[in-house]
XYZ file of C-alpha atoms in Angstrom:
187
model
C -0.555 -46.772 -50.192
C -1.035 -50.637 -49.173
C -2.836 -50.737 -53.155
C 0.040 -49.400 -54.555
C 1.877 -51.810 -52.696
C 0.066 -55.052 -53.700
C 0.476 -53.927 -57.149
C 4.186 -53.899 -57.389
C 4.016 -56.589 -54.828
C 1.956 -59.133 -57.230
C 4.261 -58.311 -60.187
C 7.518 -58.549 -57.867
C 6.581 -61.970 -56.888
C 6.840 -63.097 -60.022
C 10.245 -63.063 -60.373
C 11.381 -63.988 -57.305
C 13.719 -66.056 -58.739
C 15.943 -64.084 -60.167
C 18.469 -62.480 -58.102
C 18.345 -59.458 -59.962
C 14.608 -59.039 -58.428
C 16.244 -59.047 -54.447
C 19.113 -56.581 -55.384
C 16.837 -53.985 -56.618
C 14.080 -54.905 -53.139
C 17.866 -53.303 -51.006
C 19.038 -51.246 -52.484
C 14.630 -49.890 -53.072
C 14.388 -50.463 -48.883
C 18.225 -49.153 -48.490
C 17.423 -45.685 -50.750
C 14.002 -45.628 -48.368
C 15.990 -45.784 -45.063
C 18.882 -42.914 -46.111
C 16.286 -41.115 -47.804
C 14.090 -41.964 -44.328
C 16.812 -39.633 -42.464
C 18.263 -36.764 -44.714
C 14.033 -36.162 -46.342
C 13.823 -35.740 -41.233
C 17.035 -33.659 -41.262
C 16.881 -31.701 -44.712
C 13.533 -31.133 -45.042
C 11.711 -31.859 -41.890
C 14.015 -29.358 -40.196
C 14.818 -26.812 -41.969
C 14.250 -23.210 -40.642
C 11.229 -21.651 -40.750
C 10.374 -20.623 -44.675
C 9.057 -17.450 -45.087
C 7.329 -18.143 -47.757
C 3.522 -18.240 -46.718
C 2.598 -21.497 -49.016
C 6.104 -23.811 -48.386
C 5.386 -22.984 -43.984
C 2.109 -24.338 -44.232
C 3.335 -27.016 -46.569
C 6.012 -27.789 -44.198
C 3.865 -27.215 -40.291
C 1.651 -30.479 -41.992
C 4.967 -32.393 -43.162
C 6.597 -32.154 -40.063
C 6.108 -28.828 -37.595
C 2.539 -29.343 -36.014
C 3.492 -33.523 -36.443
C 6.369 -31.879 -33.252
C 3.366 -29.337 -31.907
C 1.185 -32.307 -30.847
C 3.159 -35.471 -31.790
C 0.098 -38.239 -30.393
C -2.114 -36.980 -33.207
C -2.332 -39.956 -35.086
C -3.504 -37.683 -38.151
C -0.678 -36.064 -37.839
C 1.456 -38.928 -37.916
C 1.645 -40.606 -41.880
C 3.262 -39.349 -44.055
C 0.473 -37.776 -46.722
C 0.274 -39.401 -50.300
C 0.392 -36.545 -51.945
C 3.781 -35.952 -50.079
C 4.778 -40.024 -50.388
C 4.207 -40.990 -54.146
C 5.776 -37.935 -56.021
C 8.585 -39.017 -54.544
C 8.729 -42.635 -55.085
C 8.025 -41.562 -58.742
C 11.012 -39.330 -58.623
C 12.931 -42.387 -57.063
C 11.760 -44.771 -59.278
C 12.838 -43.343 -62.167
C 16.199 -42.117 -61.178
C 17.141 -46.070 -60.443
C 15.326 -46.406 -63.852
C 17.512 -43.859 -65.649
C 20.451 -46.051 -63.608
C 18.974 -49.703 -64.316
C 16.746 -49.425 -67.468
C 14.639 -52.381 -66.428
C 11.140 -51.379 -66.197
C 11.480 -55.556 -64.071
C 14.531 -53.862 -61.267
C 12.046 -50.346 -61.137
C 9.919 -52.561 -60.035
C 11.536 -54.941 -57.846
C 13.033 -51.250 -56.454
C 9.469 -49.314 -55.936
C 8.474 -53.218 -54.009
C 11.643 -52.628 -51.824
C 10.856 -48.537 -51.458
C 7.082 -49.376 -50.558
C 7.781 -52.193 -48.129
C 10.165 -50.373 -46.392
C 8.348 -47.211 -45.895
C 4.987 -48.903 -44.826
C 7.195 -50.619 -42.316
C 8.489 -46.849 -41.569
C 4.681 -45.231 -41.039
C 4.378 -48.443 -38.288
C 7.030 -48.273 -36.555
C 6.571 -44.224 -36.364
C 2.931 -45.430 -35.339
C 4.515 -47.967 -32.545
C 6.534 -44.868 -31.262
C 3.578 -42.795 -30.536
C 1.793 -44.423 -28.921
C 1.266 -46.526 -26.191
C 2.538 -49.920 -27.863
C 5.749 -51.624 -25.539
C 7.965 -53.121 -28.801
C 9.455 -56.629 -27.547
C 13.058 -56.616 -28.861
C 15.270 -54.966 -27.226
C 16.293 -53.094 -30.392
C 12.344 -51.736 -30.860
C 12.290 -50.522 -26.601
C 16.248 -49.122 -27.923
C 14.371 -47.093 -30.910
C 10.959 -46.113 -29.968
C 13.108 -44.438 -26.712
C 14.993 -42.624 -29.249
C 12.144 -41.307 -31.102
C 11.152 -40.098 -28.281
C 14.131 -38.142 -26.963
C 13.933 -36.559 -30.321
C 10.459 -35.262 -29.613
C 10.756 -34.615 -25.981
C 14.380 -33.705 -25.624
C 16.216 -32.356 -28.255
C 15.068 -32.305 -31.979
C 18.472 -31.407 -33.155
C 19.312 -35.317 -32.749
C 17.782 -38.695 -33.622
C 16.425 -38.938 -36.578
C 16.130 -42.201 -37.901
C 13.358 -43.780 -36.466
C 13.482 -47.173 -37.341
C 17.081 -47.245 -37.297
C 20.067 -44.856 -36.066
C 23.263 -46.040 -38.296
C 22.999 -43.158 -39.777
C 21.835 -40.673 -37.081
C 26.001 -42.364 -35.812
C 27.457 -42.434 -39.170
C 26.831 -38.468 -39.455
C 26.759 -36.986 -35.469
C 23.283 -36.582 -34.848
C 23.376 -40.021 -32.425
C 24.065 -39.223 -28.934
C 23.061 -40.363 -25.365
C 20.735 -38.461 -23.548
C 22.496 -37.810 -21.732
C 25.144 -36.082 -23.335
C 22.410 -33.633 -24.716
C 20.360 -30.123 -23.227
C 16.864 -29.615 -23.196
C 15.887 -27.721 -26.027
C 12.792 -24.862 -25.520
C 11.712 -25.575 -29.205
C 11.100 -29.356 -29.815
C 7.880 -28.810 -29.442
C 7.799 -25.777 -31.576
C 10.250 -25.474 -35.044
C 8.813 -23.175 -36.044
C 10.151 -20.604 -32.986
C 13.950 -21.616 -33.293
C 16.099 -19.495 -34.418
């Protein structure tokens, strides 16, 4: 992913004096910020599939991460999932903008935010203490998602979409779930 990031970033850097480049990068970052929540809530927390191939895929993508949140191999999204999603989002952006230059800037924003997401997700699960109040709060809410109730706190980098869509609560207001550590067992 770093190789792809450097490729699009080097191209985008050549156009940094143009406002459209910055706007496209910001739209890319916002697109990933929204998709972070949507994919986590509606795809990664889908009802347990009966199809064995789909079940195996969702177990690798997220169910097994809830079983063992500290396993580094399960912390990062696999390339076979992330890359097609970046391509699809970029093609949608291209179909709207019809500009390859702006689409590459969009992809730069998308991948930059993705790498930031992966870092914050790593920090949330490892014994690293964030320095800022915001960083500490984000880590805390993500750990509530894993250890208290899987139906809340889907945002890993931010809680704004959680707050907007009603999946953010103070942890004292939420009952401990019996299935937070095993999403397959949900009814």
